XYZ file of C-alpha atoms in Angstrom:
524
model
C 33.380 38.899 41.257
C 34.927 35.670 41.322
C 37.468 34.028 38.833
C 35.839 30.500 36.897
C 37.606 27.439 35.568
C 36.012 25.726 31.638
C 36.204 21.641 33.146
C 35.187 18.169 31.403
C 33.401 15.892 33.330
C 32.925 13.050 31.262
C 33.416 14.399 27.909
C 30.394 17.724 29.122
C 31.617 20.656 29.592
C 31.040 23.116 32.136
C 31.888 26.179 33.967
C 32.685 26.194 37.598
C 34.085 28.356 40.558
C 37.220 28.741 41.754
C 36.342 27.186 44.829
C 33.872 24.335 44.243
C 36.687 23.868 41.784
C 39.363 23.068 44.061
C 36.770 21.310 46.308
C 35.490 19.080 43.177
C 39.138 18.418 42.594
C 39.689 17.302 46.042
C 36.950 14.943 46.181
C 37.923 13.236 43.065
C 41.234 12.387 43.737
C 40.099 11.096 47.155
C 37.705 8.719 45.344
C 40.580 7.216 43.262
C 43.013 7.214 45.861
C 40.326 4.592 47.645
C 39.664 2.576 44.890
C 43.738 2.404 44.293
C 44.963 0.508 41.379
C 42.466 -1.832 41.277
C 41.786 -3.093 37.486
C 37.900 -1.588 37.663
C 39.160 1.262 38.825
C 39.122 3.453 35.710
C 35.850 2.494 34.773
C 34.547 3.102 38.270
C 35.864 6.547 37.888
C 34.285 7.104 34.765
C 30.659 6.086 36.128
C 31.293 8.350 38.895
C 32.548 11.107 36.805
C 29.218 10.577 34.609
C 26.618 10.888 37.386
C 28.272 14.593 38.548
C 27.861 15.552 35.426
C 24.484 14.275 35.086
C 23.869 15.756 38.086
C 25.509 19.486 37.115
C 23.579 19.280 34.156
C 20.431 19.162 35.959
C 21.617 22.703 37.700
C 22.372 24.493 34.649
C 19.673 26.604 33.850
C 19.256 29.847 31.452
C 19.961 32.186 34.620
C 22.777 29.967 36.112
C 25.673 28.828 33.693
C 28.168 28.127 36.464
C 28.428 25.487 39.076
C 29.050 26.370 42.317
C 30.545 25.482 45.915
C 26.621 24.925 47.053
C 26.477 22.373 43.784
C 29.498 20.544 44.612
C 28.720 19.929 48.426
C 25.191 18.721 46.958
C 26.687 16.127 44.896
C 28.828 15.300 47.752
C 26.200 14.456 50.171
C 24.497 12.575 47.258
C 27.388 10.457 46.154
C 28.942 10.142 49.943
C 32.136 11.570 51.305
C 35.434 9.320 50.953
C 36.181 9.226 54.746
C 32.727 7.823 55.211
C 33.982 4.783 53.619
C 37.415 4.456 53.836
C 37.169 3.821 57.418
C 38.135 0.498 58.433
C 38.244 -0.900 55.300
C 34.105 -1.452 55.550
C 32.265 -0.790 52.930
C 30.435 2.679 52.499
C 26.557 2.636 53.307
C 25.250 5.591 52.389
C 22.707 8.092 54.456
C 19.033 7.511 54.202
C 17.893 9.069 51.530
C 13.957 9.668 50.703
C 12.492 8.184 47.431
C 12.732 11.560 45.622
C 16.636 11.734 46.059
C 16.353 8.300 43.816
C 15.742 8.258 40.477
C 14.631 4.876 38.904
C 14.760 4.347 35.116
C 13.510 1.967 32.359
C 16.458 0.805 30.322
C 17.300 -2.577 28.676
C 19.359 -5.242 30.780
C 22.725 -6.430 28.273
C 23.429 -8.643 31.064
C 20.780 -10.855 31.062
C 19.307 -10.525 27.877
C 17.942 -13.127 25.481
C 16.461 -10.807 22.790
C 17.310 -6.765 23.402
C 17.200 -7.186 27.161
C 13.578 -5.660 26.835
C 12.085 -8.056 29.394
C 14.852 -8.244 32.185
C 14.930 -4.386 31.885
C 11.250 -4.099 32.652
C 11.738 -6.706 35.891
C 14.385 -4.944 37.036
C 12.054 -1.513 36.905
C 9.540 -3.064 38.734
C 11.001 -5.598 41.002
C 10.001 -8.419 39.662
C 13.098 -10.964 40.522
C 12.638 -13.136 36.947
C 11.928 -11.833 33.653
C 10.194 -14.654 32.866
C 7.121 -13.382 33.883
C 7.397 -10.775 31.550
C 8.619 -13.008 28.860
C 5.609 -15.342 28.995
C 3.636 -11.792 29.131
C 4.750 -11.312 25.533
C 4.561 -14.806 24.117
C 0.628 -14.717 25.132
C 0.382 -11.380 23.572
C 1.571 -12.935 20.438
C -0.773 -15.656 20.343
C -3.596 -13.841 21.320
C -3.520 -10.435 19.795
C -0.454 -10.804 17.425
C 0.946 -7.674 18.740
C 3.670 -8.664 20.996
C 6.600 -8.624 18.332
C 5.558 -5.060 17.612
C 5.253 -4.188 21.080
C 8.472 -5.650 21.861
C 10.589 -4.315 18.827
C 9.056 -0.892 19.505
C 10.366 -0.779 23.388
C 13.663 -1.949 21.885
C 13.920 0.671 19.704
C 12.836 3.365 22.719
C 14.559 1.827 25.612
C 18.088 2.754 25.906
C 20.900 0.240 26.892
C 21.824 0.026 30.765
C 26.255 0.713 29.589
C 27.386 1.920 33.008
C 26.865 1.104 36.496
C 25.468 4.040 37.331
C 23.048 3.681 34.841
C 22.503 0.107 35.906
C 21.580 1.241 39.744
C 19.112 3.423 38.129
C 17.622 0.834 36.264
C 16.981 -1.168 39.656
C 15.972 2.200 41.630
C 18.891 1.875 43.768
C 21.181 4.986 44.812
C 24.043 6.405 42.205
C 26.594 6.869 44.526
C 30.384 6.006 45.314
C 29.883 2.800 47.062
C 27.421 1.062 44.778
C 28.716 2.349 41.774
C 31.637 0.438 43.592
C 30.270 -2.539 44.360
C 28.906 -2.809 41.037
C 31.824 -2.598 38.874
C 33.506 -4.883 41.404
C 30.789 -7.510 40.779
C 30.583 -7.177 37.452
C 34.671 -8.000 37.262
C 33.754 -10.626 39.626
C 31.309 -11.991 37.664
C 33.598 -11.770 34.073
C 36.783 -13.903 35.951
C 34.063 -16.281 36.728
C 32.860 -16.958 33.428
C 36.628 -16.978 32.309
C 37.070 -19.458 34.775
C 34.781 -21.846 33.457
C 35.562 -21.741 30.393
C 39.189 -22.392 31.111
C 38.109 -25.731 33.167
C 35.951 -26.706 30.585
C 38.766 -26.072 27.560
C 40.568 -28.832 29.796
C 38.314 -31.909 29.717
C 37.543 -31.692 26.211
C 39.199 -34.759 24.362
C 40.296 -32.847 21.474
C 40.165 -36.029 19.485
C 36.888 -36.134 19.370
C 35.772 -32.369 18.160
C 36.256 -33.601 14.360
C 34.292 -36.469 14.729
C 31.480 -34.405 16.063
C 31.494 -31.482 14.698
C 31.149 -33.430 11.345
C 27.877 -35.488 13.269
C 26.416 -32.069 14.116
C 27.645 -30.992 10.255
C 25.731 -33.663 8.770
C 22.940 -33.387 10.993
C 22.097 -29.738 10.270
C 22.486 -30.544 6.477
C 19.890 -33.215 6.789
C 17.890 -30.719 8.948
C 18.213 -27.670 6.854
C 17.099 -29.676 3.473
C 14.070 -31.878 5.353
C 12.648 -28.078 6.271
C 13.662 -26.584 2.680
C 11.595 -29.831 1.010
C 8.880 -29.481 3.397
C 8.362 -26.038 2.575
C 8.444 -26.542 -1.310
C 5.607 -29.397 -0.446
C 3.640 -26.835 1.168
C 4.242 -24.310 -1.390
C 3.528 -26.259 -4.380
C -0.306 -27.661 -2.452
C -1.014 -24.458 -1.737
C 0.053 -22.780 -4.863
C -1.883 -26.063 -6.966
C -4.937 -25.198 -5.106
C -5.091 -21.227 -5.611
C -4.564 -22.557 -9.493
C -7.028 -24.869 -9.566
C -9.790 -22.558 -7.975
C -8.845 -19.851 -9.837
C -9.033 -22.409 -13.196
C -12.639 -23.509 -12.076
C -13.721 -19.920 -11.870
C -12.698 -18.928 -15.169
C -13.922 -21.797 -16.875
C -17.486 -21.102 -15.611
C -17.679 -17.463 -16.450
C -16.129 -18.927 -19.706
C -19.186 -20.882 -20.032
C -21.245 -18.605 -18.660
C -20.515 -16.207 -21.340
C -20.563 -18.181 -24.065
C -23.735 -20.174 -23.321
C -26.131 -19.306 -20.357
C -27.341 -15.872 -18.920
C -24.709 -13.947 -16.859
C -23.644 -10.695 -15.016
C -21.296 -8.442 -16.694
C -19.720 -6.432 -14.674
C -17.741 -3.480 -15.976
C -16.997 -0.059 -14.623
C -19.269 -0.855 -11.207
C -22.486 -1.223 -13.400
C -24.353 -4.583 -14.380
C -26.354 -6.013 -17.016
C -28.166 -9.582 -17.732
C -27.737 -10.929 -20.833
C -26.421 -13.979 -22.787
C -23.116 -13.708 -25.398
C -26.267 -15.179 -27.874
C -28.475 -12.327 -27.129
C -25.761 -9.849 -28.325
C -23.888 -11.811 -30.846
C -26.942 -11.974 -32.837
C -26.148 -7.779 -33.706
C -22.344 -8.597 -34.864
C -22.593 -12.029 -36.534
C -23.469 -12.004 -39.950
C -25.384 -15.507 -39.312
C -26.071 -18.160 -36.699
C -23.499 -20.587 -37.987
C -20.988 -17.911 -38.069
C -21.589 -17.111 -34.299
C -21.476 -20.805 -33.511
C -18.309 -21.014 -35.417
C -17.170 -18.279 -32.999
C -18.307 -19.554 -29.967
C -15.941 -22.623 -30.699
C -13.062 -20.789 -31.447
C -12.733 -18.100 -28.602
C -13.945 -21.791 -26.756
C -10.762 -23.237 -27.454
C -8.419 -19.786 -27.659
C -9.314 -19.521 -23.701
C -10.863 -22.408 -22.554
C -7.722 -24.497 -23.456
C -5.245 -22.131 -21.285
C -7.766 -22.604 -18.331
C -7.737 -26.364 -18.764
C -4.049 -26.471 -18.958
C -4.220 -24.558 -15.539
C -6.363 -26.586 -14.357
C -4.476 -29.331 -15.114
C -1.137 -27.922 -13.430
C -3.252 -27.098 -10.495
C -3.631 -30.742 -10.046
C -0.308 -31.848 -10.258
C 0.490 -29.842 -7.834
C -1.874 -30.547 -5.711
C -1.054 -34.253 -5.555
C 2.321 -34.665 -6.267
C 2.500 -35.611 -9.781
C 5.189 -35.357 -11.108
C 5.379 -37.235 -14.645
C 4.925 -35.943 -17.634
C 2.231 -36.326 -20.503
C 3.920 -34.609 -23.808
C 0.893 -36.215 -25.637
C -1.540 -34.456 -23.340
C 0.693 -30.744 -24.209
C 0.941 -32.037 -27.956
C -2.999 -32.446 -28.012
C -3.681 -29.075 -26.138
C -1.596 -26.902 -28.316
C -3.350 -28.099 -31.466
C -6.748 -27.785 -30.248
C -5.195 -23.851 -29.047
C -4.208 -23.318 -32.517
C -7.619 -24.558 -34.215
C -8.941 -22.033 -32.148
C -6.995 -19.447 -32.917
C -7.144 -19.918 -36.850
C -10.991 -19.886 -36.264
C -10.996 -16.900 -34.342
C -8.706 -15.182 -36.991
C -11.521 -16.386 -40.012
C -13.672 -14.920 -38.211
C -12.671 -11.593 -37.438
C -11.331 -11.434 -40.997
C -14.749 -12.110 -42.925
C -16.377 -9.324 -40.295
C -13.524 -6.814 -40.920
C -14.977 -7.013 -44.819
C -18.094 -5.731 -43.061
C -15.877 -2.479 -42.568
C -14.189 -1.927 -45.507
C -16.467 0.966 -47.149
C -17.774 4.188 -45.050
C -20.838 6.592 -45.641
C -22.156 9.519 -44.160
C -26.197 10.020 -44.472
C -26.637 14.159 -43.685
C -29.949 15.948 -43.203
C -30.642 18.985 -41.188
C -33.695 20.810 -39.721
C -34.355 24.178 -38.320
C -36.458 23.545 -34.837
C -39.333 26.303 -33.731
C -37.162 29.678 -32.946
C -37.885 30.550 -29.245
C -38.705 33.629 -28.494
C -36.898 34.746 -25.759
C -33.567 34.002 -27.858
C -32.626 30.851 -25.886
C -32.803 27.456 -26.724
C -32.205 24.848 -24.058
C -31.197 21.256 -24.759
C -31.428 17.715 -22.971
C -31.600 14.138 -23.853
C -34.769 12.235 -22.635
C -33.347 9.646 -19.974
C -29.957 8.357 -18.636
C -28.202 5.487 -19.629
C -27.797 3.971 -16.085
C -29.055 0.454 -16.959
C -26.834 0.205 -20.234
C -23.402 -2.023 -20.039
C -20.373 -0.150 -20.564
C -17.853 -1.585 -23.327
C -14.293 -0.296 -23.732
C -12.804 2.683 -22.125
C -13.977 5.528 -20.644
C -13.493 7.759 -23.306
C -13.512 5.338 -26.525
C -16.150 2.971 -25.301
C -19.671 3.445 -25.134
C -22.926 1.657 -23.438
C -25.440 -0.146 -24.989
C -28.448 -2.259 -24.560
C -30.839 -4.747 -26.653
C -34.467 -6.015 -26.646
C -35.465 -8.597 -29.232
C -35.564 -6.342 -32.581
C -32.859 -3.266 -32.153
C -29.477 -2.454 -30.468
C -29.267 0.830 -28.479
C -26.395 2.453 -28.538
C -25.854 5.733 -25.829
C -25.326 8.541 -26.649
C -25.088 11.087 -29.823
C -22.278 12.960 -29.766
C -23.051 16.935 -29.780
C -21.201 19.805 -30.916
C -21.917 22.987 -31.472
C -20.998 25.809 -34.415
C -21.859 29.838 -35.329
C -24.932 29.939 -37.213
C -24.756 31.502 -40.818
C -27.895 32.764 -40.256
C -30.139 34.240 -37.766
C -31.943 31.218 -36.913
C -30.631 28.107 -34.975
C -30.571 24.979 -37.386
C -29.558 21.653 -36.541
C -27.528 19.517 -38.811
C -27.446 15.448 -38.252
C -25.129 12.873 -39.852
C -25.626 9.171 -39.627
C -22.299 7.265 -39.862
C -22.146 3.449 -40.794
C -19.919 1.061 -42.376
C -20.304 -1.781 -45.038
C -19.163 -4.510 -47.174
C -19.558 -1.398 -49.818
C -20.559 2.107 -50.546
C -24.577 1.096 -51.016
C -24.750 -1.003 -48.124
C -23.174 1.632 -45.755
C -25.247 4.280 -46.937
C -28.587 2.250 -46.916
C -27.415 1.028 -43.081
C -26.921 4.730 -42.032
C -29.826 5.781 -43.486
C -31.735 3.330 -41.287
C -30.178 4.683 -37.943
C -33.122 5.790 -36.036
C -33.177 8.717 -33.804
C -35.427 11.435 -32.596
C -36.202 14.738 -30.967
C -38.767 16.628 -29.441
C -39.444 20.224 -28.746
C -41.702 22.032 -26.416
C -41.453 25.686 -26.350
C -37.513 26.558 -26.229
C -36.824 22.909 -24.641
C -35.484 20.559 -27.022
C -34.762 16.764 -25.898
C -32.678 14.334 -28.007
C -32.949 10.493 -27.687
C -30.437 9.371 -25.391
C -30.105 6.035 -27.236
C -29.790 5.606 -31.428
C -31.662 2.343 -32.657
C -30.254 -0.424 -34.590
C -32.158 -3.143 -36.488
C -31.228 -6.760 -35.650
C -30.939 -7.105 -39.477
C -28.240 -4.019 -40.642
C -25.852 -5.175 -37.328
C -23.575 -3.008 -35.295
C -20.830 -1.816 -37.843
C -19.735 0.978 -36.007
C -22.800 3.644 -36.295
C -22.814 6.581 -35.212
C -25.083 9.885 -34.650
C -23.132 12.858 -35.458
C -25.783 16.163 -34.059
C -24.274 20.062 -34.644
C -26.652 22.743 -32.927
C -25.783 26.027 -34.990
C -26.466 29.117 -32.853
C -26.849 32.588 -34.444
C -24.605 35.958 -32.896
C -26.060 36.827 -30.419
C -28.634 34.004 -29.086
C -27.650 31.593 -26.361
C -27.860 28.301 -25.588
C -28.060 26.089 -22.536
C -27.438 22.765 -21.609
C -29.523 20.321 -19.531
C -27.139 18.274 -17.060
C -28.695 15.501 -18.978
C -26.086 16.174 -21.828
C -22.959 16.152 -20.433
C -22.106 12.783 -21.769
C -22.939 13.749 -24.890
C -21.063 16.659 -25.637
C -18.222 16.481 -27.888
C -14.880 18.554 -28.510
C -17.481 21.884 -27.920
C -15.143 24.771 -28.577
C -15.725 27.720 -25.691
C -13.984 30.846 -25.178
C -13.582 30.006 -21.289
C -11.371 26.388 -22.233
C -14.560 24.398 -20.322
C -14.335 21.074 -20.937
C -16.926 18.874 -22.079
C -18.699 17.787 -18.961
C -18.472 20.835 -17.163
C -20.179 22.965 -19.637
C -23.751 21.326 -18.484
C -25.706 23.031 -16.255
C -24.711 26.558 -17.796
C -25.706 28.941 -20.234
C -23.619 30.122 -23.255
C -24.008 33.055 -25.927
C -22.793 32.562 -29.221
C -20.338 35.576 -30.007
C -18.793 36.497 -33.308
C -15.241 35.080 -31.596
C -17.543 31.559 -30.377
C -18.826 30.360 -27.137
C -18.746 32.688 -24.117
C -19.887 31.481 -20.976
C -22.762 33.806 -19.671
């Protein structure tokens, strides 16, 4: 059994023997009885104090908490005995020691540093003499891959500092002991009165007459810097920023035109469709002159904005800077025409809305035998353009006598009886009552049946001559207790606020089969 002492060794702690204690102790005070009281000496100590403890830490392991005599004499011969360099006042050169006994480590050079030190560190690890090697390394790696300020900030970030001199030695592979810790410190004071030195001399043969008169030339000459850079980037700015206005002003105005006048691509919701605003308008417009008259004004509501941008684009572009007010005057009338237009024309089409109908008629289809009746609609609506949102809009398509608008919306109810019936209503509005009932009445639409297979239109027809005022096919399948009913996957567009015991919603009751219970839909 032998009695242990708790030490700090530069701020670790650790528990040693009585002996290597004393030993440890010994050595120590030997060191700083060399060095004396020389002004490095306390950080000399320090340094040395940190690589013993560096190197004790290496020895501690889960089985061995304590250091002990055979530690001590280890660091000893690593770090070199005080008489081995005391003598004669020579300076200590320390045994031969094979490359494993040095350790060599990347860290970041403070000293001679221009950045983070990132590039002298790496010379000094590999023994290249000037970091500008590895500094011209990086500025090609900029240039030609664009990575070297990444590279670089992420090795500055990794790489520790080289504080100490024991950590600079490491950084240059050379041995952490006594002598060139040392010599390093020593240098480094060295080194420091230097620069002091220079300094001082050069305080002395400035006339200090003279630092007013040009540190206000230097003043005015980074003023006059500083704003030629700020105006030249403002140039650049406002060229760039008129060209990205004008080309965005060009584009516009030809889909503008586009739309308004020739054949185009819509595109809307990744799907596309060839067709002319003419084509369509001819369903909404009450007349030709009332669609020219609304060509004109959604001309000037949007085309004006785009040739005011267009305008500003430019200006920008070249420099101008003066002002037209009777240009802006002009503009903002010909805006407003526009707009009163557009707003006399939605107005007399809104009277095209003002009375509703509902035309209602039912059937009752062929009863299949087997109890099941199974419903589609005939083809998709792939080609059709998309208008509005995905679950207000709806898609549509024309040919030169009727509008096609996808798809009916489907619900299903309980039967009252014991057959399955099928109830239809045709939804249209008007400028009154008889004209939105006639217009509903003329919604076409139709079914067929073959065996238990049913299969609705996918599309409802509109004459070119009642107009789109917001019809609409309206289809409830009424299902008896106890029969079933299945949906094609064909209908899952279709389907509309279906009520279902199992909470399915709309699109994911396709594909499956349902009985009609006395409580409603239960998936079967």
């Amino acid at each position: 059994m032998k009695k242990t002492f708790t030490i700090n060794i530069s701020g670790q702690i650790f528990h040693i023997n009585e002996d290597a204690y004393e030993k440890l102790n010994i050595y120590l005070e030997a060191i700083g009885s060399y060095f004396g009281d020389t002004e490095s000496r306390a950080e000399i100590m320090g340094d040395i104090e940190a690589r013993i403890a560096e190197m004790f830490k290496a020895k501690i392991t889960e089985h061995n908490q304590v250091i002990t005599m055979e530690d001590v004499n280890l660091v000893i011969a690593v770090m070199g005995k005080p008489e081995d360099f005391v003598d004669a006042g020579q300076p200590y050169t320390p045994p031969p020691m094979d490359r494993a006994d040095k350790t060599k480590r990347l860290f970041r050079d403070p000293d001679d540093r221009i950045l983070g030190g990132v590039c002298s560190g790496i010379s000094a690890y590999f023994g290249i003499d000037d970091p500008i090697w590895i500094r011209l390394a990086f500025v090609l790696m900029f240039f030609a891959l664009g990575t070297g300020p990444i590279i670089y900030i992420i090795l500055w970030i990794v790489m520790p500092p080289a504080k100490t001199a024991a950590e600079k030695l490491e950084m240059k592979g050379e041995a952490v002991n006594v002598s060139n810790i040392g010599k390093a410190v020593n240098e480094e004071a060295e080194a420091l009165k230097k620069k002091i030195n220079e300094f001082a001399e050069n305080s002395k043969k400035i006339d200090t007459r003279d630092i007013s008169e040009k540190a206000r030339k230097v003043g005015d000459w980074l003023a006059k810097f500083i704003l030629e850079v700020v105006e030249l980037f403002i140039i650049a700015f406002g060229k760039i920023l008129g060209f990205i206005l004008l080309l965005i002003a060009v584009i516009f105005l030809v889909i503008l035109i586009g739309f308004l006048i020739g054949h185009h691509f819509i595109f809307i919701n990744e799907e596309h469709f060839l067709g002319s605003f003419h084509e369509f308008a001819l369903f909404f417009f009450t007349s030709e002159s009332q669609m020219q008259f609304a060509q004109v004004g959604l001309f000037l509501l949007i085309g004006i904005p785009i040739l005011g941008l267009f305008i500003g684009g430019v200006k920008l572009l070249l420099g101008i800077r003066k002002k037209y007010r009777a240009t802006g005057s002009i503009m903002s009338i010909f805006w407003l025409a526009g707009l009163i237009i557009c707003g006399y024309v939605a107005f007399e089409i809104s009277r095209e809305f003002r009375a509703k109908s509902l035309y209602n008629y039912s059937i009752i289809p062929e009863q299949p035998q087997n109890q099941l009746l199974i419903v589609g609609l005939q083809d998709d609506a792939q080609n059709a353009l998309h208008v509005g949102g995905r679950r207000r809009g709806f898609k549509f398509k024309a040919d030169a006598r009727q509008l096609l608008i996808a798809y009916p919306q489907i619900d299903v109810k309980q039967s009252d009886t014991d057959s399955f019936q099928i109830e239809f209503k045709n939804r249209s509005f008007g400028y009154d009552y008889k004209e939105s009932f006639n217009r509903s009445r003329r919604i076409g639409f139709n079914y067929t049946q073959e065996d238990s297979l049913i299969l609705m239109d996918t599309f409802f027809r509109i004459d070119k001559e009642d107009k789109y005022r917001g019809q609409k096919i309206m289809v409830t399948i009424k299902v008896p207790v106890g029969k079933s009913i299945e949906f094609a996957p064909s209908i899952k567009n279709a389907l509309h606020n279906v009520e279902n015991l199992d909470a399915y919603p709309d699109k994911k009751m396709a594909g499956k089969r349902w009985k009609m219970t006395r409580e409603g839909l239960m998936l079967i």
